[in-house]
mmCIF file of C-alpha atoms in Angstrom:
data_model
loop_
_atom_site.group_PDB
_atom_site.id
_atom_site.type_symbol
_atom_site.label_atom_id
_atom_site.label_comp_id
_atom_site.label_asym_id
_atom_site.label_seq_id
_atom_site.Cartn_x
_atom_site.Cartn_y
_atom_site.Cartn_z
ATOM 1 C CA UNK A 1013 0.000 0.000 0.000
ATOM 2 C CA UNK A 1014 2.903 2.356 0.779
ATOM 3 C CA UNK A 1015 4.262 1.694 -2.703
ATOM 4 C CA UNK A 1016 0.915 2.702 -4.199
ATOM 5 C CA UNK A 1017 0.915 6.045 -2.358
ATOM 6 C CA UNK A 1018 4.554 6.590 -3.315
ATOM 7 C CA UNK A 1019 3.628 6.049 -6.955
ATOM 8 C CA UNK A 1020 0.783 8.599 -6.666
ATOM 9 C CA UNK A 1021 3.120 11.089 -5.029
ATOM 10 C CA UNK A 1022 5.671 10.747 -7.841
ATOM 11 C CA UNK A 1023 2.953 11.142 -10.489
ATOM 12 C CA UNK A 1024 1.507 14.193 -8.721
ATOM 13 C CA UNK A 1025 4.974 15.718 -8.469
ATOM 14 C CA UNK A 1026 5.598 15.205 -12.179
ATOM 15 C CA UNK A 1027 2.251 16.716 -13.039
ATOM 16 C CA UNK A 1028 2.840 19.677 -10.744
ATOM 17 C CA UNK A 1029 5.923 20.377 -12.827
ATOM 18 C CA UNK A 1030 3.858 20.155 -16.006
ATOM 19 C CA UNK A 1031 1.398 22.547 -14.385
ATOM 20 C CA UNK A 1032 4.039 25.268 -14.796
ATOM 21 C CA UNK A 1033 3.417 25.178 -18.527
ATOM 22 C CA UNK A 1034 4.419 28.199 -20.592
ATOM 23 C CA UNK A 1035 1.863 30.352 -22.329
ATOM 24 C CA UNK A 1036 2.260 28.116 -25.345
ATOM 25 C CA UNK A 1037 0.775 25.180 -23.402
ATOM 26 C CA UNK A 1038 -2.710 26.337 -22.461
ATOM 27 C CA UNK A 1039 -4.371 29.627 -21.675
ATOM 28 C CA UNK A 1040 -4.270 30.817 -18.063
ATOM 29 C CA UNK A 1041 -7.375 29.763 -16.122
ATOM 30 C CA UNK A 1042 -9.091 31.824 -13.444
ATOM 31 C CA UNK A 1043 -10.032 30.455 -10.031
ATOM 32 C CA UNK A 1044 -13.700 30.017 -10.950
ATOM 33 C CA UNK A 1045 -12.857 28.122 -14.155
ATOM 34 C CA UNK A 1046 -12.918 24.338 -14.656
ATOM 35 C CA UNK A 1047 -15.366 23.444 -11.868
ATOM 36 C CA UNK A 1048 -17.754 20.528 -12.210
ATOM 37 C CA UNK A 1049 -20.686 19.025 -10.343
ATOM 38 C CA UNK A 1050 -21.903 15.448 -10.528
ATOM 39 C CA UNK A 1051 -23.792 12.590 -8.958
ATOM 40 C CA UNK A 1052 -23.142 8.868 -8.760
ATOM 41 C CA UNK A 1053 -24.763 5.687 -7.577
ATOM 42 C CA UNK A 1054 -23.601 2.136 -7.173
ATOM 43 C CA UNK A 1055 -23.063 -0.728 -4.759
ATOM 44 C CA UNK A 1056 -20.541 -1.643 -2.062
ATOM 45 C CA UNK A 1057 -19.680 -4.619 0.078
ATOM 46 C CA UNK A 1058 -17.217 -5.461 2.836
ATOM 47 C CA UNK A 1059 -13.957 -6.660 1.279
ATOM 48 C CA UNK A 1060 -13.398 -9.727 3.513
ATOM 49 C CA UNK A 1061 -15.274 -12.244 5.669
ATOM 50 C CA UNK A 1062 -18.433 -12.264 3.556
ATOM 51 C CA UNK A 1063 -19.628 -13.132 0.057
ATOM 52 C CA UNK A 1064 -19.307 -9.865 -1.857
ATOM 53 C CA UNK A 1065 -22.016 -10.397 -4.460
ATOM 54 C CA UNK A 1066 -24.539 -11.645 -1.893
ATOM 55 C CA UNK A 1067 -24.058 -8.657 0.412
ATOM 56 C CA UNK A 1068 -24.211 -5.656 -1.918
ATOM 57 C CA UNK A 1069 -25.409 -2.369 -0.448
ATOM 58 C CA UNK A 1070 -26.728 0.480 -2.634
ATOM 59 C CA UNK A 1071 -25.227 3.926 -2.214
ATOM 60 C CA UNK A 1072 -25.700 7.407 -3.679
ATOM 61 C CA UNK A 1073 -23.226 10.257 -3.806
ATOM 62 C CA UNK A 1074 -22.619 13.843 -4.945
ATOM 63 C CA UNK A 1075 -19.251 15.100 -6.167
ATOM 64 C CA UNK A 1076 -18.023 18.695 -6.573
ATOM 65 C CA UNK A 1077 -14.579 19.368 -7.970
ATOM 66 C CA UNK A 1078 -12.101 21.547 -9.829
ATOM 67 C CA UNK A 1079 -9.176 20.946 -12.183
ATOM 68 C CA UNK A 1080 -6.166 23.174 -11.511
ATOM 69 C CA UNK A 1081 -4.422 21.944 -14.657
ATOM 70 C CA UNK A 1082 -5.564 19.471 -17.314
ATOM 71 C CA UNK A 1083 -3.846 16.782 -15.218
ATOM 72 C CA UNK A 1084 -4.254 17.693 -11.534
ATOM 73 C CA UNK A 1085 -7.438 18.486 -9.621
ATOM 74 C CA UNK A 1086 -9.293 18.253 -6.338
ATOM 75 C CA UNK A 1087 -12.839 17.157 -5.494
ATOM 76 C CA UNK A 1088 -15.117 16.713 -2.484
ATOM 77 C CA UNK A 1089 -17.542 13.806 -2.355
ATOM 78 C CA UNK A 1090 -20.344 12.770 -0.036
ATOM 79 C CA UNK A 1091 -22.052 9.345 -0.136
ATOM 80 C CA UNK A 1092 -25.018 7.788 1.657
ATOM 81 C CA UNK A 1093 -25.102 4.026 2.243
ATOM 82 C CA UNK A 1094 -28.628 2.609 2.200
ATOM 83 C CA UNK A 1095 -27.980 -1.105 2.728
ATOM 84 C CA UNK A 1096 -27.831 -3.236 5.859
ATOM 85 C CA UNK A 1097 -25.269 -5.825 4.775
ATOM 86 C CA UNK A 1098 -21.972 -4.120 5.429
ATOM 87 C CA UNK A 1099 -20.841 -6.968 7.688
ATOM 88 C CA UNK A 1100 -23.261 -9.665 6.634
ATOM 89 C CA UNK A 1101 -26.998 -9.742 7.085
ATOM 90 C CA UNK A 1102 -26.579 -11.836 10.212
ATOM 91 C CA UNK A 1103 -24.764 -9.036 12.003
ATOM 92 C CA UNK A 1104 -26.851 -5.991 10.957
ATOM 93 C CA UNK A 1105 -30.411 -4.813 11.360
ATOM 94 C CA UNK A 1106 -32.549 -3.385 8.505
ATOM 95 C CA UNK A 1107 -32.305 0.414 8.295
ATOM 96 C CA UNK A 1108 -32.853 3.083 5.648
ATOM 97 C CA UNK A 1109 -29.518 4.826 6.150
ATOM 98 C CA UNK A 1110 -26.635 2.748 7.389
ATOM 99 C CA UNK A 1111 -23.679 5.100 6.963
ATOM 100 C CA UNK A 1112 -22.488 8.419 5.530
ATOM 101 C CA UNK A 1113 -19.062 9.018 3.956
ATOM 102 C CA UNK A 1114 -17.277 12.312 3.224
ATOM 103 C CA UNK A 1115 -13.945 12.422 1.356
ATOM 104 C CA UNK A 1116 -11.580 15.056 -0.005
ATOM 105 C CA UNK A 1117 -9.998 13.523 -3.119
ATOM 106 C CA UNK A 1118 -6.988 14.449 -5.170
ATOM 107 C CA UNK A 1119 -7.568 13.641 -8.853
ATOM 108 C CA UNK A 1120 -5.047 12.802 -11.554
ATOM 109 C CA UNK A 1121 -5.976 12.623 -15.251
ATOM 110 C CA UNK A 1122 -3.549 9.946 -16.423
ATOM 111 C CA UNK A 1123 -4.569 10.438 -20.084
ATOM 112 C CA UNK A 1124 -3.478 14.097 -20.028
ATOM 113 C CA UNK A 1125 -0.502 13.503 -17.720
ATOM 114 C CA UNK A 1126 1.129 10.919 -19.933
ATOM 115 C CA UNK A 1127 -0.495 11.653 -23.320
ATOM 116 C CA UNK A 1128 -0.487 15.461 -23.205
ATOM 117 C CA UNK A 1129 -3.461 17.809 -23.312
ATOM 118 C CA UNK A 1130 -4.783 18.135 -26.867
ATOM 119 C CA UNK A 1131 -6.827 21.313 -26.370
ATOM 120 C CA UNK A 1132 -10.070 19.565 -25.456
ATOM 121 C CA UNK A 1133 -10.948 16.420 -23.474
ATOM 122 C CA UNK A 1134 -10.496 13.085 -25.157
ATOM 123 C CA UNK A 1135 -13.575 10.979 -25.794
ATOM 124 C CA UNK A 1136 -12.225 8.442 -23.290
ATOM 125 C CA UNK A 1137 -9.968 9.184 -20.308
ATOM 126 C CA UNK A 1138 -8.602 7.359 -17.276
ATOM 127 C CA UNK A 1139 -8.617 9.330 -14.009
ATOM 128 C CA UNK A 1140 -7.139 8.260 -10.684
ATOM 129 C CA UNK A 1141 -8.382 9.553 -7.340
ATOM 130 C CA UNK A 1142 -7.205 9.179 -3.767
ATOM 131 C CA UNK A 1143 -8.017 11.001 -0.572
ATOM 132 C CA UNK A 1144 -8.969 10.994 3.055
ATOM 133 C CA UNK A 1145 -12.199 11.623 4.966
ATOM 134 C CA UNK A 1146 -14.456 10.126 7.570
ATOM 135 C CA UNK A 1147 -17.320 7.651 7.901
ATOM 136 C CA UNK A 1148 -20.270 8.137 10.214
ATOM 137 C CA UNK A 1149 -22.076 4.879 10.997
ATOM 138 C CA UNK A 1150 -25.676 5.452 12.048
ATOM 139 C CA UNK A 1151 -25.416 2.226 14.028
ATOM 140 C CA UNK A 1152 -27.513 -0.908 14.403
ATOM 141 C CA UNK A 1153 -28.489 -2.725 17.534
ATOM 142 C CA UNK A 1154 -25.602 -5.158 17.219
ATOM 143 C CA UNK A 1155 -23.104 -2.346 16.645
ATOM 144 C CA UNK A 1156 -24.352 -0.376 19.617
ATOM 145 C CA UNK A 1157 -24.356 -3.473 21.798
ATOM 146 C CA UNK A 1158 -20.742 -4.273 20.875
ATOM 147 C CA UNK A 1159 -19.702 -0.619 21.315
ATOM 148 C CA UNK A 1160 -18.631 -0.337 17.683
ATOM 149 C CA UNK A 1161 -17.323 3.149 16.916
ATOM 150 C CA UNK A 1162 -19.841 5.217 14.943
ATOM 151 C CA UNK A 1163 -17.283 7.749 13.631
ATOM 152 C CA UNK A 1164 -14.020 6.743 12.031
ATOM 153 C CA UNK A 1165 -11.253 8.097 9.830
ATOM 154 C CA UNK A 1166 -11.334 6.721 6.266
ATOM 155 C CA UNK A 1167 -9.451 6.757 2.983
ATOM 156 C CA UNK A 1168 -10.655 6.159 -0.564
ATOM 157 C CA UNK A 1169 -8.710 4.956 -3.617
ATOM 158 C CA UNK A 1170 -10.391 4.714 -7.014
ATOM 159 C CA UNK A 1171 -10.050 4.752 -10.762
ATOM 160 C CA UNK A 1172 -12.515 6.435 -13.132
ATOM 161 C CA UNK A 1173 -13.004 5.155 -16.678
ATOM 162 C CA UNK A 1174 -14.588 8.303 -18.136
ATOM 163 C CA UNK A 1175 -16.375 9.071 -21.406
ATOM 164 C CA UNK A 1176 -16.788 12.742 -22.400
ATOM 165 C CA UNK A 1177 -19.714 13.782 -24.583
ATOM 166 C CA UNK A 1178 -21.853 16.756 -25.587
ATOM 167 C CA UNK A 1179 -21.376 19.439 -28.261
ATOM 168 C CA UNK A 1180 -18.428 20.851 -26.253
ATOM 169 C CA UNK A 1181 -17.802 17.697 -24.191
ATOM 170 C CA UNK A 1182 -19.317 19.400 -21.192
ATOM 171 C CA UNK A 1183 -20.757 16.099 -19.898
ATOM 172 C CA UNK A 1184 -18.775 13.194 -18.494
ATOM 173 C CA UNK A 1185 -19.996 9.669 -17.728
ATOM 174 C CA UNK A 1186 -17.725 7.411 -15.689
ATOM 175 C CA UNK A 1187 -17.496 3.913 -14.242
ATOM 176 C CA UNK A 1188 -15.554 3.835 -10.977
ATOM 177 C CA UNK A 1189 -14.223 0.789 -9.142
ATOM 178 C CA UNK A 1190 -12.873 1.867 -5.748
ATOM 179 C CA UNK A 1191 -11.874 0.675 -2.290
ATOM 180 C CA UNK A 1192 -12.583 2.561 0.946
ATOM 181 C CA UNK A 1193 -10.565 1.828 4.075
ATOM 182 C CA UNK A 1194 -11.898 2.460 7.576
ATOM 183 C CA UNK A 1195 -8.799 3.644 9.404
ATOM 184 C CA UNK A 1196 -8.606 4.634 13.089
ATOM 185 C CA UNK A 1197 -11.692 3.962 15.203
ATOM 186 C CA UNK A 1198 -12.988 1.071 13.101
ATOM 187 C CA UNK A 1199 -14.244 -1.947 15.082
ATOM 188 C CA UNK A 1200 -12.819 -0.669 18.368
ATOM 189 C CA UNK A 1201 -9.329 -0.363 16.903
ATOM 190 C CA UNK A 1202 -7.657 3.003 17.438
ATOM 191 C CA UNK A 1203 -4.585 2.193 15.341
ATOM 192 C CA UNK A 1204 -4.368 4.074 12.016
ATOM 193 C CA UNK A 1205 -3.726 1.454 9.362
ATOM 194 C CA UNK A 1206 -4.746 0.247 5.924
ATOM 195 C CA UNK A 1207 -6.248 -3.150 6.629
ATOM 196 C CA UNK A 1208 -8.268 -5.154 4.121
ATOM 197 C CA UNK A 1209 -10.415 -6.456 6.973
ATOM 198 C CA UNK A 1210 -11.742 -2.934 7.523
ATOM 199 C CA UNK A 1211 -12.126 -2.115 3.800
ATOM 200 C CA UNK A 1212 -15.112 -2.066 1.475
ATOM 201 C CA UNK A 1213 -15.210 -2.660 -2.278
ATOM 202 C CA UNK A 1214 -17.287 -0.269 -4.387
ATOM 203 C CA UNK A 1215 -18.515 0.011 -7.975
ATOM 204 C CA UNK A 1216 -20.200 3.273 -8.943
ATOM 205 C CA UNK A 1217 -21.381 4.927 -12.117
ATOM 206 C CA UNK A 1218 -21.753 8.686 -12.293
ATOM 207 C CA UNK A 1219 -22.140 11.748 -14.453
ATOM 208 C CA UNK A 1220 -20.449 15.149 -14.164
ATOM 209 C CA UNK A 1221 -21.279 18.505 -15.739
ATOM 210 C CA UNK A 1222 -18.429 20.956 -16.435
ATOM 211 C CA UNK A 1223 -19.413 24.604 -16.055
ATOM 212 C CA UNK A 1224 -18.529 27.133 -18.740
ATOM 213 C CA UNK A 1225 -15.185 28.890 -18.279
ATOM 214 C CA UNK A 1226 -13.960 32.431 -18.942
ATOM 215 C CA UNK A 1227 -12.374 31.309 -22.228
ATOM 216 C CA UNK A 1228 -15.807 30.510 -23.682
ATOM 217 C CA UNK A 1229 -15.474 26.720 -23.512
ATOM 218 C CA UNK A 1230 -16.054 24.210 -20.721
ATOM 219 C CA UNK A 1231 -12.396 23.183 -20.362
ATOM 220 C CA UNK A 1232 -8.820 24.398 -20.637
ATOM 221 C CA UNK A 1233 -7.972 26.099 -23.945
ATOM 222 C CA UNK A 1234 -4.650 25.514 -25.683
ATOM 223 C CA UNK A 1235 -2.728 28.382 -27.205
ATOM 224 C CA UNK A 1236 0.207 27.998 -29.561
ATOM 225 C CA UNK A 1237 3.062 30.386 -30.116
ATOM 226 C CA UNK A 1238 4.120 30.964 -33.724
ATOM 227 C CA UNK A 1239 7.682 30.124 -34.655
ATOM 228 C CA UNK A 1240 9.783 31.988 -37.208
ATOM 229 C CA UNK A 1241 8.944 29.522 -39.978
ATOM 230 C CA UNK A 1242 5.246 30.237 -39.556
ATOM 231 C CA UNK A 1243 5.905 33.991 -39.590
ATOM 232 C CA UNK A 1244 7.962 33.663 -42.791
ATOM 233 C CA UNK A 1245 5.202 31.619 -44.405
ATOM 234 C CA UNK A 1246 2.630 34.290 -43.502
ATOM 235 C CA UNK A 1247 4.866 37.029 -44.938
ATOM 236 C CA UNK A 1248 5.206 35.063 -48.176
ATOM 237 C CA UNK A 1249 1.436 34.746 -48.343
ATOM 238 C CA UNK A 1250 1.026 38.495 -47.775
ATOM 239 C CA UNK A 1251 3.520 39.274 -50.564
ATOM 240 C CA UNK A 1252 1.720 36.913 -52.915
ATOM 241 C CA UNK A 1253 -1.574 38.626 -52.138
ATOM 242 C CA UNK A 1254 0.006 42.023 -52.802
ATOM 243 C CA UNK A 1255 1.215 40.840 -56.202
ATOM 244 C CA UNK A 1256 -2.225 39.483 -56.962
ATOM 245 C CA UNK A 1257 -3.779 42.759 -55.882
ATOM 246 C CA UNK A 1258 -1.525 44.669 -58.282
ATOM 247 C CA UNK A 1259 -2.545 42.344 -61.112
ATOM 248 C CA UNK A 1260 -6.210 42.766 -60.178
ATOM 249 C CA UNK A 1261 -5.822 46.545 -60.214
ATOM 250 C CA UNK A 1262 -4.436 46.339 -63.736
ATOM 251 C CA UNK A 1263 -7.377 44.178 -64.783
ATOM 252 C CA UNK A 1264 -9.799 46.622 -63.159
ATOM 253 C CA UNK A 1265 -8.195 49.515 -65.032
ATOM 254 C CA UNK A 1266 -8.613 47.579 -68.260
ATOM 255 C CA UNK A 1267 -12.257 46.907 -67.499
ATOM 256 C CA UNK A 1268 -12.843 50.538 -66.566
ATOM 257 C CA UNK A 1269 -11.384 51.586 -69.914
ATOM 258 C CA UNK A 1270 -13.752 49.118 -71.598
ATOM 259 C CA UNK A 1271 -16.659 50.565 -69.644
ATOM 260 C CA UNK A 1272 -15.696 54.087 -70.712
ATOM 261 C CA UNK A 1273 -15.581 52.927 -74.312
ATOM 262 C CA UNK A 1274 -18.980 51.267 -74.013
ATOM 263 C CA UNK A 1275 -20.457 54.340 -72.329
ATOM 264 C CA UNK A 1276 -19.178 56.529 -75.155
ATOM 265 C CA UNK A 1277 -20.602 54.094 -77.683
ATOM 266 C CA UNK A 1278 -23.896 54.211 -75.804
ATOM 267 C CA UNK A 1279 -23.995 58.002 -75.873
ATOM 268 C CA UNK A 1280 -23.188 57.961 -79.584
ATOM 269 C CA UNK A 1281 -26.028 55.519 -80.159
ATOM 270 C CA UNK A 1282 -28.433 57.689 -78.190
ATOM 271 C CA UNK A 1283 -27.594 60.665 -80.419
ATOM 272 C CA UNK A 1284 -28.213 58.695 -83.604
ATOM 273 C CA UNK A 1285 -31.598 57.835 -85.069
ATOM 274 C CA UNK A 1286 -32.890 54.385 -84.227
ATOM 275 C CA UNK A 1287 -31.445 51.764 -86.580
ATOM 276 C CA UNK A 1288 -33.731 49.910 -88.879
ATOM 277 C CA UNK A 1289 -32.393 46.568 -87.760
ATOM 278 C CA UNK A 1290 -35.053 44.274 -86.332
ATOM 279 C CA UNK A 1291 -32.886 42.824 -83.542
ATOM 280 C CA UNK A 1292 -31.105 44.400 -80.601
ATOM 281 C CA UNK A 1293 -27.343 44.320 -80.291
ATOM 282 C CA UNK A 1294 -25.889 43.153 -76.987
ATOM 283 C CA UNK A 1295 -23.636 45.622 -75.168
ATOM 284 C CA UNK A 1296 -21.043 42.940 -74.286
ATOM 285 C CA UNK A 1297 -20.027 39.666 -75.962
ATOM 286 C CA UNK A 1298 -22.759 37.045 -76.001
ATOM 287 C CA UNK A 1299 -22.639 33.538 -74.484
ATOM 288 C CA UNK A 1300 -22.875 30.729 -77.030
ATOM 289 C CA UNK A 1301 -23.954 27.141 -76.304
ATOM 290 C CA UNK A 1302 -23.531 23.711 -77.812
ATOM 291 C CA UNK A 1303 -26.502 22.146 -79.584
ATOM 292 C CA UNK A 1304 -29.384 21.298 -77.223
ATOM 293 C CA UNK A 1305 -27.261 22.400 -74.205
ATOM 294 C CA UNK A 1306 -27.591 25.086 -71.543
ATOM 295 C CA UNK A 1307 -24.215 24.419 -69.848
ATOM 296 C CA UNK A 1308 -21.787 27.359 -70.006
ATOM 297 C CA UNK A 1309 -18.360 26.219 -71.173
ATOM 298 C CA UNK A 1310 -15.155 27.497 -69.635
ATOM 299 C CA UNK A 1311 -14.405 29.651 -72.698
ATOM 300 C CA UNK A 1312 -17.864 31.241 -72.700
ATOM 301 C CA UNK A 1313 -17.715 31.818 -68.918
ATOM 302 C CA UNK A 1314 -15.075 34.494 -69.566
ATOM 303 C CA UNK A 1315 -17.776 36.691 -71.125
ATOM 304 C CA UNK A 1316 -19.898 36.261 -68.005
ATOM 305 C CA UNK A 1317 -16.904 37.290 -65.892
ATOM 306 C CA UNK A 1318 -16.628 40.534 -67.875
ATOM 307 C CA UNK A 1319 -20.302 41.277 -67.227
ATOM 308 C CA UNK A 1320 -19.852 40.563 -63.521
ATOM 309 C CA UNK A 1321 -16.951 42.987 -63.228
ATOM 310 C CA UNK A 1322 -18.921 45.742 -64.967
ATOM 311 C CA UNK A 1323 -21.869 45.222 -62.617
ATOM 312 C CA UNK A 1324 -19.576 45.378 -59.583
ATOM 313 C CA UNK A 1325 -17.910 48.588 -60.747
ATOM 314 C CA UNK A 1326 -21.248 50.225 -61.668
ATOM 315 C CA UNK A 1327 -23.898 49.441 -59.063
ATOM 316 C CA UNK A 1328 -26.354 51.684 -60.905
ATOM 317 C CA UNK A 1329 -26.486 49.286 -63.877
ATOM 318 C CA UNK A 1330 -28.875 46.385 -64.352
ATOM 319 C CA UNK A 1331 -28.585 43.480 -66.758
ATOM 320 C CA UNK A 1332 -31.189 41.968 -69.100
ATOM 321 C CA UNK A 1333 -30.401 38.465 -70.386
ATOM 322 C CA UNK A 1334 -32.231 37.056 -73.420
ATOM 323 C CA UNK A 1335 -31.834 33.401 -74.267
ATOM 324 C CA UNK A 1336 -32.340 31.955 -77.756
ATOM 325 C CA UNK A 1337 -32.363 28.574 -79.482
ATOM 326 C CA UNK A 1338 -31.611 27.736 -83.088
ATOM 327 C CA UNK A 1339 -34.741 27.203 -85.199
ATOM 328 C CA UNK A 1340 -34.247 23.573 -86.248
ATOM 329 C CA UNK A 1341 -35.993 22.105 -83.147
ATOM 330 C CA UNK A 1342 -39.627 22.065 -82.031
ATOM 331 C CA UNK A 1343 -41.012 25.381 -80.824
ATOM 332 C CA UNK A 1344 -41.915 24.205 -77.291
ATOM 333 C CA UNK A 1345 -38.544 22.576 -76.752
ATOM 334 C CA UNK A 1346 -36.751 25.638 -78.106
ATOM 335 C CA UNK A 1347 -38.687 27.888 -75.734
ATOM 336 C CA UNK A 1348 -37.724 25.778 -72.705
ATOM 337 C CA UNK A 1349 -34.098 25.616 -73.866
ATOM 338 C CA UNK A 1350 -33.918 29.390 -74.301
ATOM 339 C CA UNK A 1351 -35.191 29.898 -70.742
ATOM 340 C CA UNK A 1352 -32.553 27.531 -69.338
ATOM 341 C CA UNK A 1353 -29.791 29.310 -71.268
ATOM 342 C CA UNK A 1354 -30.797 32.721 -69.929
ATOM 343 C CA UNK A 1355 -31.106 31.385 -66.351
ATOM 344 C CA UNK A 1356 -27.690 29.675 -66.600
ATOM 345 C CA UNK A 1357 -26.025 33.071 -67.093
ATOM 346 C CA UNK A 1358 -28.062 34.607 -64.257
ATOM 347 C CA UNK A 1359 -27.247 31.773 -61.838
ATOM 348 C CA UNK A 1360 -23.516 32.060 -62.580
ATOM 349 C CA UNK A 1361 -23.555 35.822 -61.904
ATOM 350 C CA UNK A 1362 -25.468 35.417 -58.636
ATOM 351 C CA UNK A 1363 -23.832 32.311 -57.187
ATOM 352 C CA UNK A 1364 -20.210 32.718 -58.300
ATOM 353 C CA UNK A 1365 -19.782 36.491 -58.462
ATOM 354 C CA UNK A 1366 -22.285 37.566 -55.793
ATOM 355 C CA UNK A 1367 -24.308 39.918 -58.019
ATOM 356 C CA UNK A 1368 -27.668 40.820 -56.461
ATOM 357 C CA UNK A 1369 -30.442 38.832 -58.072
ATOM 358 C CA UNK A 1370 -32.703 41.900 -58.160
ATOM 359 C CA UNK A 1371 -30.341 43.564 -60.662
ATOM 360 C CA UNK A 1372 -30.713 40.774 -63.229
ATOM 361 C CA UNK A 1373 -33.644 39.747 -65.410
ATOM 362 C CA UNK A 1374 -33.559 36.634 -67.539
ATOM 363 C CA UNK A 1375 -36.039 35.670 -70.221
ATOM 364 C CA UNK A 1376 -36.299 32.960 -72.815
ATOM 365 C CA UNK A 1377 -37.139 34.213 -76.304
ATOM 366 C CA UNK A 1378 -37.490 30.850 -77.983
ATOM 367 C CA UNK A 1379 -36.091 30.543 -81.499
ATOM 368 C CA UNK A 1380 -34.054 33.355 -83.029
ATOM 369 C CA UNK A 1381 -36.018 33.077 -86.253
ATOM 370 C CA UNK A 1382 -32.815 32.826 -88.253
ATOM 371 C CA UNK A 1383 -31.174 35.861 -86.692
ATOM 372 C CA UNK A 1384 -27.874 34.450 -87.862
ATOM 373 C CA UNK A 1385 -27.298 32.433 -91.004
ATOM 374 C CA UNK A 1386 -25.074 29.973 -89.134
ATOM 375 C CA UNK A 1387 -27.162 27.789 -86.817
ATOM 376 C CA UNK A 1388 -24.436 27.658 -84.139
ATOM 377 C CA UNK A 1389 -24.663 31.446 -83.640
ATOM 378 C CA UNK A 1390 -28.381 31.181 -82.845
ATOM 379 C CA UNK A 1391 -27.731 29.039 -79.733
ATOM 380 C CA UNK A 1392 -26.994 32.057 -77.633
ATOM 381 C CA UNK A 1393 -27.746 34.194 -74.565
ATOM 382 C CA UNK A 1394 -27.429 37.924 -75.244
ATOM 383 C CA UNK A 1395 -26.604 40.395 -72.455
ATOM 384 C CA UNK A 1396 -27.921 44.007 -72.330
ATOM 385 C CA UNK A 1397 -27.079 46.666 -69.705
ATOM 386 C CA UNK A 1398 -29.805 48.991 -68.473
ATOM 387 C CA UNK A 1399 -29.863 51.944 -66.076
#
């Protein structure tokens, strides 16, 4: 038993050293952070001189604790024993409450101590606990007759197999085998000792809730310092973005020059008498399609990109899209195809380039009625700017 406590002391000492983690380990926690509250229930039986499984006693407990680091913590636990078989049914009388236990427990998260803290609890963890407290025995007739001590010093050793769950792993379910020793005062013995004859075996299941902390989570939060390589990589990214920005500015200037040219052409058209031509002329290049298709090819998408840039630079403009189909198909099918071709351009502007849908109208005009002599040129969506 002394070796066991020595092992716990060494582990606690090692974890106390790890508690002095630098700022790159985990963010500093305030005193009111990393508290939890839970409840447990299970069964217990005297460790010797009776059949364990035949003399199980139910118990219920409440646990309140805090983690000082991801590896080291402290908790207080109170348990009520409801059974009457702590020393065999032949030696005890039926009673609702047989005993009450209070323990102050040091806790060690072995998963974090030896595996490192990953920034949030693992789904499964192993936690050791050990501490000291007292037991108050409410007493039965036999115990009172034999002058059995009703108050005694005690010690608890246990191991929690814990599962963390919840959206932020704020809940913890655990299975806990443990042993509780009645030390001085047990069975008329005043000597302080760990003796299996005055011990009880326990198996409890419980659930804990971790309160929210000042860092916005329910647990410790890791922080990571950047090294020089990361800083250099970020600087390279910034320089690349600057180069891209310069290239974009050149492209914008080119598009603005194109807009100025189109605006001048528009003013010139407004000052001229209306042309006799039957069909409108689009203000930017049209989008052509393959036969019986409404999918915009990569080459044709470049024309849509030009329209998108103009709309972004001139929020006062609106766009009218007219879709057409070549005249060799049936009229109903051509009408449906022309609608899909117009909507394909509109969808690309809205979804890829973020143009407001209210600024775009799309309509299917059916067949072009031989607008162009070459059939391929009639499979088209024409784009017109409006103020």
